[in-house]
mmCIF file of C-alpha atoms and ligand atoms in Angstrom:
data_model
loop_
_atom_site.group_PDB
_atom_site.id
_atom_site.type_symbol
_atom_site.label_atom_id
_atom_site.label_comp_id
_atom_site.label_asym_id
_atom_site.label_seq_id
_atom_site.Cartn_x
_atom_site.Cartn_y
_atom_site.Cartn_z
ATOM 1 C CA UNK A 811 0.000 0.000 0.000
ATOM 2 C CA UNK A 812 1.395 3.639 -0.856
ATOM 3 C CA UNK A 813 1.258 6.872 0.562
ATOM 4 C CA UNK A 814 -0.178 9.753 -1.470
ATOM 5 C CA UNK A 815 1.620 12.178 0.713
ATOM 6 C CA UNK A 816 4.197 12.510 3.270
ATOM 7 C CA UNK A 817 2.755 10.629 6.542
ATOM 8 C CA UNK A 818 4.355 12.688 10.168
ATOM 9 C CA UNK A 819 2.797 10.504 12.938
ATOM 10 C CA UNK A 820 2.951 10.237 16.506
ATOM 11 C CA UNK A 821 1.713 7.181 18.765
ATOM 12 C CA UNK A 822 0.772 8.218 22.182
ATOM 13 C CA UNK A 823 -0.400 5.606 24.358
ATOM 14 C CA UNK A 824 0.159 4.411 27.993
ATOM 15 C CA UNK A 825 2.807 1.801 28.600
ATOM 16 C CA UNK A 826 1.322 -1.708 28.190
ATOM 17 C CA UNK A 827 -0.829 -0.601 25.100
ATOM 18 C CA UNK A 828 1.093 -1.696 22.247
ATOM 19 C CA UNK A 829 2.792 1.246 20.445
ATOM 20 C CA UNK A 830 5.363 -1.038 19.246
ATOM 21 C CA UNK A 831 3.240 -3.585 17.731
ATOM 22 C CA UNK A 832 1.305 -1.401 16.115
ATOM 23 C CA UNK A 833 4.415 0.855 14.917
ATOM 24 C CA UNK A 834 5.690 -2.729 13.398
ATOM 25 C CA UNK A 835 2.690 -3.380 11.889
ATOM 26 C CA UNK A 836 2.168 -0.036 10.100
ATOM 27 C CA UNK A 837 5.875 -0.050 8.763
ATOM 28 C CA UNK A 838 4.422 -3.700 7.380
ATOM 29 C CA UNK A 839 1.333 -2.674 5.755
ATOM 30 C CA UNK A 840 3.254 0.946 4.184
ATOM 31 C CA UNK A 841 6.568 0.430 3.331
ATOM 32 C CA UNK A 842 7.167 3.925 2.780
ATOM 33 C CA UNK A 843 7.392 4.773 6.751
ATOM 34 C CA UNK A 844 10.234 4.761 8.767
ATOM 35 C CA UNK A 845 10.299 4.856 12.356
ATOM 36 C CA UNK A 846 12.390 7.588 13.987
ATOM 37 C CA UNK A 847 13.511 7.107 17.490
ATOM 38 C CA UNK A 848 14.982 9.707 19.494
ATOM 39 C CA UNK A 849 16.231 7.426 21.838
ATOM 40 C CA UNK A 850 17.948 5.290 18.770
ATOM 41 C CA UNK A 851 19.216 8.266 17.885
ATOM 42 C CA UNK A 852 20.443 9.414 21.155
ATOM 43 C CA UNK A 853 22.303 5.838 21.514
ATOM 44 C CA UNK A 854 23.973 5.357 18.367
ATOM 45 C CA UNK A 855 25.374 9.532 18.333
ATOM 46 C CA UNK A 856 26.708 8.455 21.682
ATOM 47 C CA UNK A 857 28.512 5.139 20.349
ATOM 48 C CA UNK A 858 29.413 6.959 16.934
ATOM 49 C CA UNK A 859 31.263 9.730 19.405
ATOM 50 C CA UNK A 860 29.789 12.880 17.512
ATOM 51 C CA UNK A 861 29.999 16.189 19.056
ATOM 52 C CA UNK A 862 26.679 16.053 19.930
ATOM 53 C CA UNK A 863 26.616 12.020 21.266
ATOM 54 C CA UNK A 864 29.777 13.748 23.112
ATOM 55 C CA UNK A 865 28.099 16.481 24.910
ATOM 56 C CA UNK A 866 24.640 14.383 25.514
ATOM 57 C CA UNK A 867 26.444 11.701 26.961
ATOM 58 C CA UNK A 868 28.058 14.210 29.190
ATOM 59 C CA UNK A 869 24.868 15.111 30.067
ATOM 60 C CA UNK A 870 23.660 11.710 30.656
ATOM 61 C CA UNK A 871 26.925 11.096 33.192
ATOM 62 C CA UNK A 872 26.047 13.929 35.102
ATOM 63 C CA UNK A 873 22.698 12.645 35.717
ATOM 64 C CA UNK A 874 20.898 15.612 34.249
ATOM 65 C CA UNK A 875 18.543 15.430 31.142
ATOM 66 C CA UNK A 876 19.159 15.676 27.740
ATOM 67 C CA UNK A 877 18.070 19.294 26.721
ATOM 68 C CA UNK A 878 15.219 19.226 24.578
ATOM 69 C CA UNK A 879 17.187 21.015 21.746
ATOM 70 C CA UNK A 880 19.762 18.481 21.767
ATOM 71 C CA UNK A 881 17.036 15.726 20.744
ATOM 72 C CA UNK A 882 15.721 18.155 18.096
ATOM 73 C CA UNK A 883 18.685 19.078 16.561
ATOM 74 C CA UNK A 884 19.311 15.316 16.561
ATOM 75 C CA UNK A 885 16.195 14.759 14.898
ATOM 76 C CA UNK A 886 17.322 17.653 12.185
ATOM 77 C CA UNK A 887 20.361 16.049 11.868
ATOM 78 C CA UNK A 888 18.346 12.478 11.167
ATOM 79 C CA UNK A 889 15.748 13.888 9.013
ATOM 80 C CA UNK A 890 18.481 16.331 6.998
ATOM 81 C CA UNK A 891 20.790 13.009 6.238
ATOM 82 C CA UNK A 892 17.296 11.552 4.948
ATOM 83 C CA UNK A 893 17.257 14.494 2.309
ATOM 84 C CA UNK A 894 13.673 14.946 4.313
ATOM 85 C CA UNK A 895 14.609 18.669 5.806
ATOM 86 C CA UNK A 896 16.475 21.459 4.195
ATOM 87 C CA UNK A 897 18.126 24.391 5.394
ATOM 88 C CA UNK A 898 19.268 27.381 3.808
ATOM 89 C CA UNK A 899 22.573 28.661 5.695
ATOM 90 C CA UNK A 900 24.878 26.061 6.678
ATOM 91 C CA UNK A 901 25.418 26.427 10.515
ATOM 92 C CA UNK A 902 29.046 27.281 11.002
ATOM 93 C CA UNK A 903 30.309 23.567 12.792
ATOM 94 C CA UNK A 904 32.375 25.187 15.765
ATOM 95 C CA UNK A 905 29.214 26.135 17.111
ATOM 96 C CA UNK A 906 29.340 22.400 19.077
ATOM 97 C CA UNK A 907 32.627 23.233 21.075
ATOM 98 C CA UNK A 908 31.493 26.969 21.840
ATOM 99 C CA UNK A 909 28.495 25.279 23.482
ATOM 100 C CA UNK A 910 30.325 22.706 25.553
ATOM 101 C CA UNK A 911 29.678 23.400 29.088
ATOM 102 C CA UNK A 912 26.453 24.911 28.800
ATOM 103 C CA UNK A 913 23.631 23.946 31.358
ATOM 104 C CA UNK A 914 20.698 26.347 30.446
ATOM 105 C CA UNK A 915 18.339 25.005 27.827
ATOM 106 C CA UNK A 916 17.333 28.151 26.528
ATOM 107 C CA UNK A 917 21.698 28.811 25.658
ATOM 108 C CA UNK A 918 21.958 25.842 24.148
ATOM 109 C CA UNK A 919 18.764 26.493 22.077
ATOM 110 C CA UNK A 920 20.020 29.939 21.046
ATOM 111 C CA UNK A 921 23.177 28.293 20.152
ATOM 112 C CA UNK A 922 21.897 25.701 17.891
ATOM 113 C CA UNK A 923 18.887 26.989 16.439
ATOM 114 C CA UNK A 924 18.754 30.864 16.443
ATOM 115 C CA UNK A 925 15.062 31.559 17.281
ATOM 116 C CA UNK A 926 13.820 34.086 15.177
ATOM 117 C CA UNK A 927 14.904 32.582 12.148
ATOM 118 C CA UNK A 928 13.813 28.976 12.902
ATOM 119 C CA UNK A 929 11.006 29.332 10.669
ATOM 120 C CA UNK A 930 12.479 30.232 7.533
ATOM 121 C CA UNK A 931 15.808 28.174 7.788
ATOM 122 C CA UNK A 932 14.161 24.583 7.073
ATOM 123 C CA UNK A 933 11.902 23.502 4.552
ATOM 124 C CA UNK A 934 10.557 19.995 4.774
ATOM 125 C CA UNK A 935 9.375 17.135 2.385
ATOM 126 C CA UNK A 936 5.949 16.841 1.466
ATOM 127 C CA UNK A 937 6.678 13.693 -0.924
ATOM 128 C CA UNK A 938 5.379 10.012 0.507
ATOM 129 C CA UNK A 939 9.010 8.562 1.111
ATOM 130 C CA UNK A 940 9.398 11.315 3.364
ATOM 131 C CA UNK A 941 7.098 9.741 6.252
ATOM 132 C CA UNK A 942 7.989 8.607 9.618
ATOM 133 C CA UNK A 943 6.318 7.641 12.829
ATOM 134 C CA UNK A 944 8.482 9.738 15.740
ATOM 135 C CA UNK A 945 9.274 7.794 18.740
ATOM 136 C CA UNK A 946 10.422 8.886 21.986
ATOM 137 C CA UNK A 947 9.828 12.997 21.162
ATOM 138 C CA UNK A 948 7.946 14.954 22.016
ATOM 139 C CA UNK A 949 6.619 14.318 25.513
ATOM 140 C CA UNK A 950 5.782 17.335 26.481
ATOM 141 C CA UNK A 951 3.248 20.323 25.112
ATOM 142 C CA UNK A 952 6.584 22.468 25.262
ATOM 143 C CA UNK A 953 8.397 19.820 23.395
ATOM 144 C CA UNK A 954 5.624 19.766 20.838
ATOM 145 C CA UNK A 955 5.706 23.510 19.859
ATOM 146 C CA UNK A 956 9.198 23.421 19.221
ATOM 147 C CA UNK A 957 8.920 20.587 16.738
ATOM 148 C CA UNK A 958 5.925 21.946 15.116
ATOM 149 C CA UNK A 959 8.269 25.399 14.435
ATOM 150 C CA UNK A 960 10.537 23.248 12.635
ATOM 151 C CA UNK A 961 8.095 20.351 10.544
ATOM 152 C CA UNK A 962 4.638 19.884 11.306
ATOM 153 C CA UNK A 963 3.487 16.337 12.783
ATOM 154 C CA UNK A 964 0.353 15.595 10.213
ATOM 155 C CA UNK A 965 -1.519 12.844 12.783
ATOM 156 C CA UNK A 966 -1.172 11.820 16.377
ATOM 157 C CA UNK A 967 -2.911 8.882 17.245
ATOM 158 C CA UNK A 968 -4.247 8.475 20.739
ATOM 159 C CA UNK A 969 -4.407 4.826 21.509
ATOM 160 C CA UNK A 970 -6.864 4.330 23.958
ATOM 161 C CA UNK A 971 -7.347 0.772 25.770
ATOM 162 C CA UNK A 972 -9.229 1.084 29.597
ATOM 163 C CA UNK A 973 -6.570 0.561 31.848
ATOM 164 C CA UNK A 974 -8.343 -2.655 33.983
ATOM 165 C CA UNK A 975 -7.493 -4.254 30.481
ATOM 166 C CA UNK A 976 -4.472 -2.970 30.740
ATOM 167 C CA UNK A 977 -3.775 -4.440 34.629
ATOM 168 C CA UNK A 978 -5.313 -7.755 33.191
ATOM 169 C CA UNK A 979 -3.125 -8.529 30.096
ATOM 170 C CA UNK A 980 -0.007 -7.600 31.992
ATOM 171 C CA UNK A 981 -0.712 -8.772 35.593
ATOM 172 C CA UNK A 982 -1.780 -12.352 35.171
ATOM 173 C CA UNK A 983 1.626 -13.557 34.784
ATOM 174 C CA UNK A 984 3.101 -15.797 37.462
ATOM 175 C CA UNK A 985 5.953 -17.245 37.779
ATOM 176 C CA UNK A 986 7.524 -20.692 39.347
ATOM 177 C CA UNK A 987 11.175 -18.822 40.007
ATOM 178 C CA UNK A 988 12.992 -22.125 40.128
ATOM 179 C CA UNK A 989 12.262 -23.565 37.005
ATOM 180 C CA UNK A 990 11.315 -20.241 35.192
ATOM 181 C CA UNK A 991 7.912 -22.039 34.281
ATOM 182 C CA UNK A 992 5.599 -19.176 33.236
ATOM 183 C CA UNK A 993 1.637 -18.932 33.869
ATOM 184 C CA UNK A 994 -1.170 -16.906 32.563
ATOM 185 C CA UNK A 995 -3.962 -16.821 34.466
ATOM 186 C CA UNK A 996 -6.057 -16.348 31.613
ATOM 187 C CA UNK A 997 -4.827 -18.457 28.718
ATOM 188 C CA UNK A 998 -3.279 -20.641 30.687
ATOM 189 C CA UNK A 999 -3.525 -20.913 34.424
ATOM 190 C CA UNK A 1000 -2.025 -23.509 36.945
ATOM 191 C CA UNK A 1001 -4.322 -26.584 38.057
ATOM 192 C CA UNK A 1002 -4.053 -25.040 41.622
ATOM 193 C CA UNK A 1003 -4.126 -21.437 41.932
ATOM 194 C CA UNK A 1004 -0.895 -19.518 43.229
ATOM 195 C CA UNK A 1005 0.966 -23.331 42.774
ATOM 196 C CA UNK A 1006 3.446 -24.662 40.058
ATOM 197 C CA UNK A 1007 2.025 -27.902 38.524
ATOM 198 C CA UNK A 1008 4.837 -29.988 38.519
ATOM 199 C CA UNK A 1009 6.238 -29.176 42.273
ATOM 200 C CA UNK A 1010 2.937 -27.482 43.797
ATOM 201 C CA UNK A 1011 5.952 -25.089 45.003
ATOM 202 C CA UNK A 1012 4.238 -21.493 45.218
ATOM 203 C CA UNK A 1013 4.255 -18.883 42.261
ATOM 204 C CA UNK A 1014 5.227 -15.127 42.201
ATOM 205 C CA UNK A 1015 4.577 -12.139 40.412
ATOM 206 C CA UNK A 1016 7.237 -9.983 39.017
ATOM 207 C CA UNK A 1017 7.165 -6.831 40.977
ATOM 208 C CA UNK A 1018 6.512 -5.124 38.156
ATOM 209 C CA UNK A 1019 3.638 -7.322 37.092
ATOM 210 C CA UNK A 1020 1.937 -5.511 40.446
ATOM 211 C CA UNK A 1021 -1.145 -4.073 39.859
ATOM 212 C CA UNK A 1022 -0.955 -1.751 42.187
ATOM 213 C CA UNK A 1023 2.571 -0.393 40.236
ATOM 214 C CA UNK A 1024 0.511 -0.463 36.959
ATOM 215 C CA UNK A 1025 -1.977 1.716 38.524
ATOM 216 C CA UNK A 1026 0.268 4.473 39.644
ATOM 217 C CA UNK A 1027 1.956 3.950 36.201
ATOM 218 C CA UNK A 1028 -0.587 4.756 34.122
ATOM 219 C CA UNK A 1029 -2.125 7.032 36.068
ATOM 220 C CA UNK A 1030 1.193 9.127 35.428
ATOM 221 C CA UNK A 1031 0.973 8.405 32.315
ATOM 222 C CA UNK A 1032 -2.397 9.812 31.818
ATOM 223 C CA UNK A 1033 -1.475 12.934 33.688
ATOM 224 C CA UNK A 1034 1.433 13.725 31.903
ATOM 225 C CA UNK A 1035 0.158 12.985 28.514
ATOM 226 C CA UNK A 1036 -2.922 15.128 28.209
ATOM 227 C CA UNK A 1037 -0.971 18.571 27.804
ATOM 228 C CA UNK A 1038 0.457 17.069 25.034
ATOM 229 C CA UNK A 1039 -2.771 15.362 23.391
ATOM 230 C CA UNK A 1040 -4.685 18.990 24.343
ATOM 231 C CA UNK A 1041 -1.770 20.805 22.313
ATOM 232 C CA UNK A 1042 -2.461 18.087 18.715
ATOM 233 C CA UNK A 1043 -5.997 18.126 19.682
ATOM 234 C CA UNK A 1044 -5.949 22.359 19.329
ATOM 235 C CA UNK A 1045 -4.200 22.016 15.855
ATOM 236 C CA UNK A 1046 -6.673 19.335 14.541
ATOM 237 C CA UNK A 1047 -4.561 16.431 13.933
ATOM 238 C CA UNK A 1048 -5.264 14.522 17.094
ATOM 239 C CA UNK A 1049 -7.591 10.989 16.474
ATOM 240 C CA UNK A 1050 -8.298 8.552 18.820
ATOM 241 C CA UNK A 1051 -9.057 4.960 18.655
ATOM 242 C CA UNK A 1052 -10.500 2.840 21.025
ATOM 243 C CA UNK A 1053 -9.637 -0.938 21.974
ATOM 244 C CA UNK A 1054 -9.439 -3.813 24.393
ATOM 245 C CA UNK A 1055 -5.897 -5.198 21.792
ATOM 246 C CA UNK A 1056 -3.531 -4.589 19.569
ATOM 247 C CA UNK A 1057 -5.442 -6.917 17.385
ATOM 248 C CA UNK A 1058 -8.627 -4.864 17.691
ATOM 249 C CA UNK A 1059 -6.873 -1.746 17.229
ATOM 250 C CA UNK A 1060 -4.748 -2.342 14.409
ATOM 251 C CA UNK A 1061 -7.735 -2.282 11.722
ATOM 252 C CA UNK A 1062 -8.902 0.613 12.908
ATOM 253 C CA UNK A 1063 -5.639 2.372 12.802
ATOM 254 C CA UNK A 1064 -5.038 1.031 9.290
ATOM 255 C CA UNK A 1065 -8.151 2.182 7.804
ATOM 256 C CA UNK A 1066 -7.601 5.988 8.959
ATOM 257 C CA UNK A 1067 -4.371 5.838 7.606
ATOM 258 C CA UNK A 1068 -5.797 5.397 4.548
ATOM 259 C CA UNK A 1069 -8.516 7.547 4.674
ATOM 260 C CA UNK A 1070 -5.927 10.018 5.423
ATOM 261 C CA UNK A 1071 -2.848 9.137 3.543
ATOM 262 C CA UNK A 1072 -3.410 5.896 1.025
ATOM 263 C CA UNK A 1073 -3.590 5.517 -2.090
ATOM 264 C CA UNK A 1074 -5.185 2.338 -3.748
ATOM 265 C CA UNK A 1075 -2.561 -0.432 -4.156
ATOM 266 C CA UNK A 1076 -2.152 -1.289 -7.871
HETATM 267 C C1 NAG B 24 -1.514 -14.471 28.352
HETATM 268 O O1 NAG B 24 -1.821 -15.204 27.208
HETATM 269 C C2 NAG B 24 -2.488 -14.470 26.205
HETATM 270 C C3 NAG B 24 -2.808 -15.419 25.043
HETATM 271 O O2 NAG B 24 -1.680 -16.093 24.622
HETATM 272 C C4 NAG B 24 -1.639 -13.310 25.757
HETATM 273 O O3 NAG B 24 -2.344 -12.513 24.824
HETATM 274 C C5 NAG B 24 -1.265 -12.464 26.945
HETATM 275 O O4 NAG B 24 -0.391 -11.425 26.527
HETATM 276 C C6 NAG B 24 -0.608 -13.322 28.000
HETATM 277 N N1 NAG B 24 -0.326 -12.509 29.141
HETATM 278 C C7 NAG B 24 0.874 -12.495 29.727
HETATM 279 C C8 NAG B 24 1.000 -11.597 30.894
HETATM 280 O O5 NAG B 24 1.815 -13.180 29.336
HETATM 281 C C1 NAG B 25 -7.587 10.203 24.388
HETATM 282 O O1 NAG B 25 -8.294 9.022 24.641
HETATM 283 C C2 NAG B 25 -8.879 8.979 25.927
HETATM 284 C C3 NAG B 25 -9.491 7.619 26.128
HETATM 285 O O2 NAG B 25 -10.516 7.353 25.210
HETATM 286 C C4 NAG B 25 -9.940 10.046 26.047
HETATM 287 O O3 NAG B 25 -10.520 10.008 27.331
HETATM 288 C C5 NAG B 25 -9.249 11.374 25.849
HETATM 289 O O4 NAG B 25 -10.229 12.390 25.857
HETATM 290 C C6 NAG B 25 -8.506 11.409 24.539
HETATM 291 N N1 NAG B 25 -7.739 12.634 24.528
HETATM 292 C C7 NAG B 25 -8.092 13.676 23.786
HETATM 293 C C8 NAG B 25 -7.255 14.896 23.975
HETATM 294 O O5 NAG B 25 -8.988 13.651 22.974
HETATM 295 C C1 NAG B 26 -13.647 -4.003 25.960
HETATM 296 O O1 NAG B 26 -13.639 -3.918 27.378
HETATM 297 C C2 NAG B 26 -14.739 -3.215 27.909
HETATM 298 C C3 NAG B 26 -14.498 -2.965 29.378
HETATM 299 O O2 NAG B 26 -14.014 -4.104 30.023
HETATM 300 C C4 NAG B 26 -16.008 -4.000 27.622
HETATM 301 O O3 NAG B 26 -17.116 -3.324 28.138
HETATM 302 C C5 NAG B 26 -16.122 -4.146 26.104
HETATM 303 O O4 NAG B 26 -17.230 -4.955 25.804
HETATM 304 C C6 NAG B 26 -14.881 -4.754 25.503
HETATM 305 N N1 NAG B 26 -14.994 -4.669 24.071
HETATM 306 C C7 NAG B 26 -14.852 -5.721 23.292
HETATM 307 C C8 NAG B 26 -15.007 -5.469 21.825
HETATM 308 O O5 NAG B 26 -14.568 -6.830 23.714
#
């Protein structure tokens, strides 16, 4: 299936919902996305020991955050070796060392990306190849604005599943710790509850398989993501779908794509 024009998604959804599955699948079904992750990015700039995997990684060691213009300007960088962003000037490259050292957000951002002209220096792609799904940025509303400045996200998908479903697919595992034997009390539960068949030795739960954990986790979740559904919501590109799994989801998600971006397959 191709795109009839450039495809700029987002997945939000809480942890436990499936992004990745459904980020697989989409790649599957549309060949012509590619699935940009800032974290992937963040990793291999580090390994690859470029000025700016340098200075993040500094960052990182000093157990403060990457600055929010260091993962855009390592999404520019991405999307400008892609031939998916433009610029006009070409940014003079000792800018890096001159900003070594530099804790406020707002100096690094002047540094890298002078404000006023933010607009005008990059033009993007509007041609099919050039579609991605962005992973990992942004998080935040704040995050958000600055990306729309430089290239504007076309659809952010809110993937809604109620989060007892949630608790339920991820909390019925248990586990017989000495011989790794794994249970789901669902699909496929021990003969005697809280007991491993073979040595009636008792079962545990990950503690991260807690329910209670899951709770506060997506309740965090929730919290934190609505600035940033609000903000995609005000500029109209916000949809949501609704589903109890990946499996139910995944038509949905495929059919809005379409709707919004396919062309038919010939
Ligand atoms: C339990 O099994 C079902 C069916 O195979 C699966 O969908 C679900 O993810 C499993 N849950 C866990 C926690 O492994
Ligand atoms: C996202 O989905 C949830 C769950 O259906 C819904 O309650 C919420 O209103 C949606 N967010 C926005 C901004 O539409
Ligand atoms: C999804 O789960 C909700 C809440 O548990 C339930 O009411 C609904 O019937 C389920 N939907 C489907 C299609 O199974």
């Amino acid at each position: 299936m191709s795109l009839s024009r450039a495809a700029r998604i987002i997945l939000v959804g809480a942890p436990g919902v499936g992004k990745g599955t459904q980020t697989e699948r989409l790649m599957k079904r549309f060949p012509e996305l590619s699935s940009i992750s800032s974290g992937d990015l963040l990793r291999l700039n580090v390994r690859n020991r470029t000025p700016l995997g340098i200075q993040a990684e500094s960052k990182m060691k000093a157990g403060t955050l990457v600055p929010d213009t260091m993962i855009l300007r390592l999404i520019i960088n991405e999307l400008t070796n892609r031939g998916w962003l433009t610029s006009d000037t070409i940014r003079p490259y000792t800018i890096y060392s001159s900003s070594i050292g530099m804790d406020s957000d707002d100096t690094v951002d002047s540094v890298f990306i002078p404000s006023p002209l933010r607009t005008q220096k990059y033009n993007y792609s509007d041609s099919p190849s050039a579609s991605f799904i962005l992973d990992g940025f942004p998080r935040t509303a704040a995050q958000a604005s600055r990306l729309d400045e430089l290239i504007p996200i076309n659809l952010v998908v809110n993937i809604s599943t109620p989060t007892d479903i949630i608790i339920d697919r991820i909390c019925n595992r248990w586990v017989h710790a000495p011989s790794g034997r794994v249970y789901n009390t669902t699909f496929n539960a021990p003969k005697t509850e809280g007991k491993d068949d073979i040595t009636g030795e008792p079962l545990t739960r990950r503690e991260d398989d807690d329910p209670e954990v899951w709770k506060a986790r997506l309740k965090s979740f929730e919290e934190t993501s609505l600035p940033l559904l609000e903000h995609y919501d005000k500029l109209g590109v916000l949809w949501t779908v609704k589903g109890n799994s990946s499996d139910e989801i995944t038509p949905r998600l495929f059919k809005e794509f379409n709707r919004r971006f396919g062309v038919l397959e010939n």
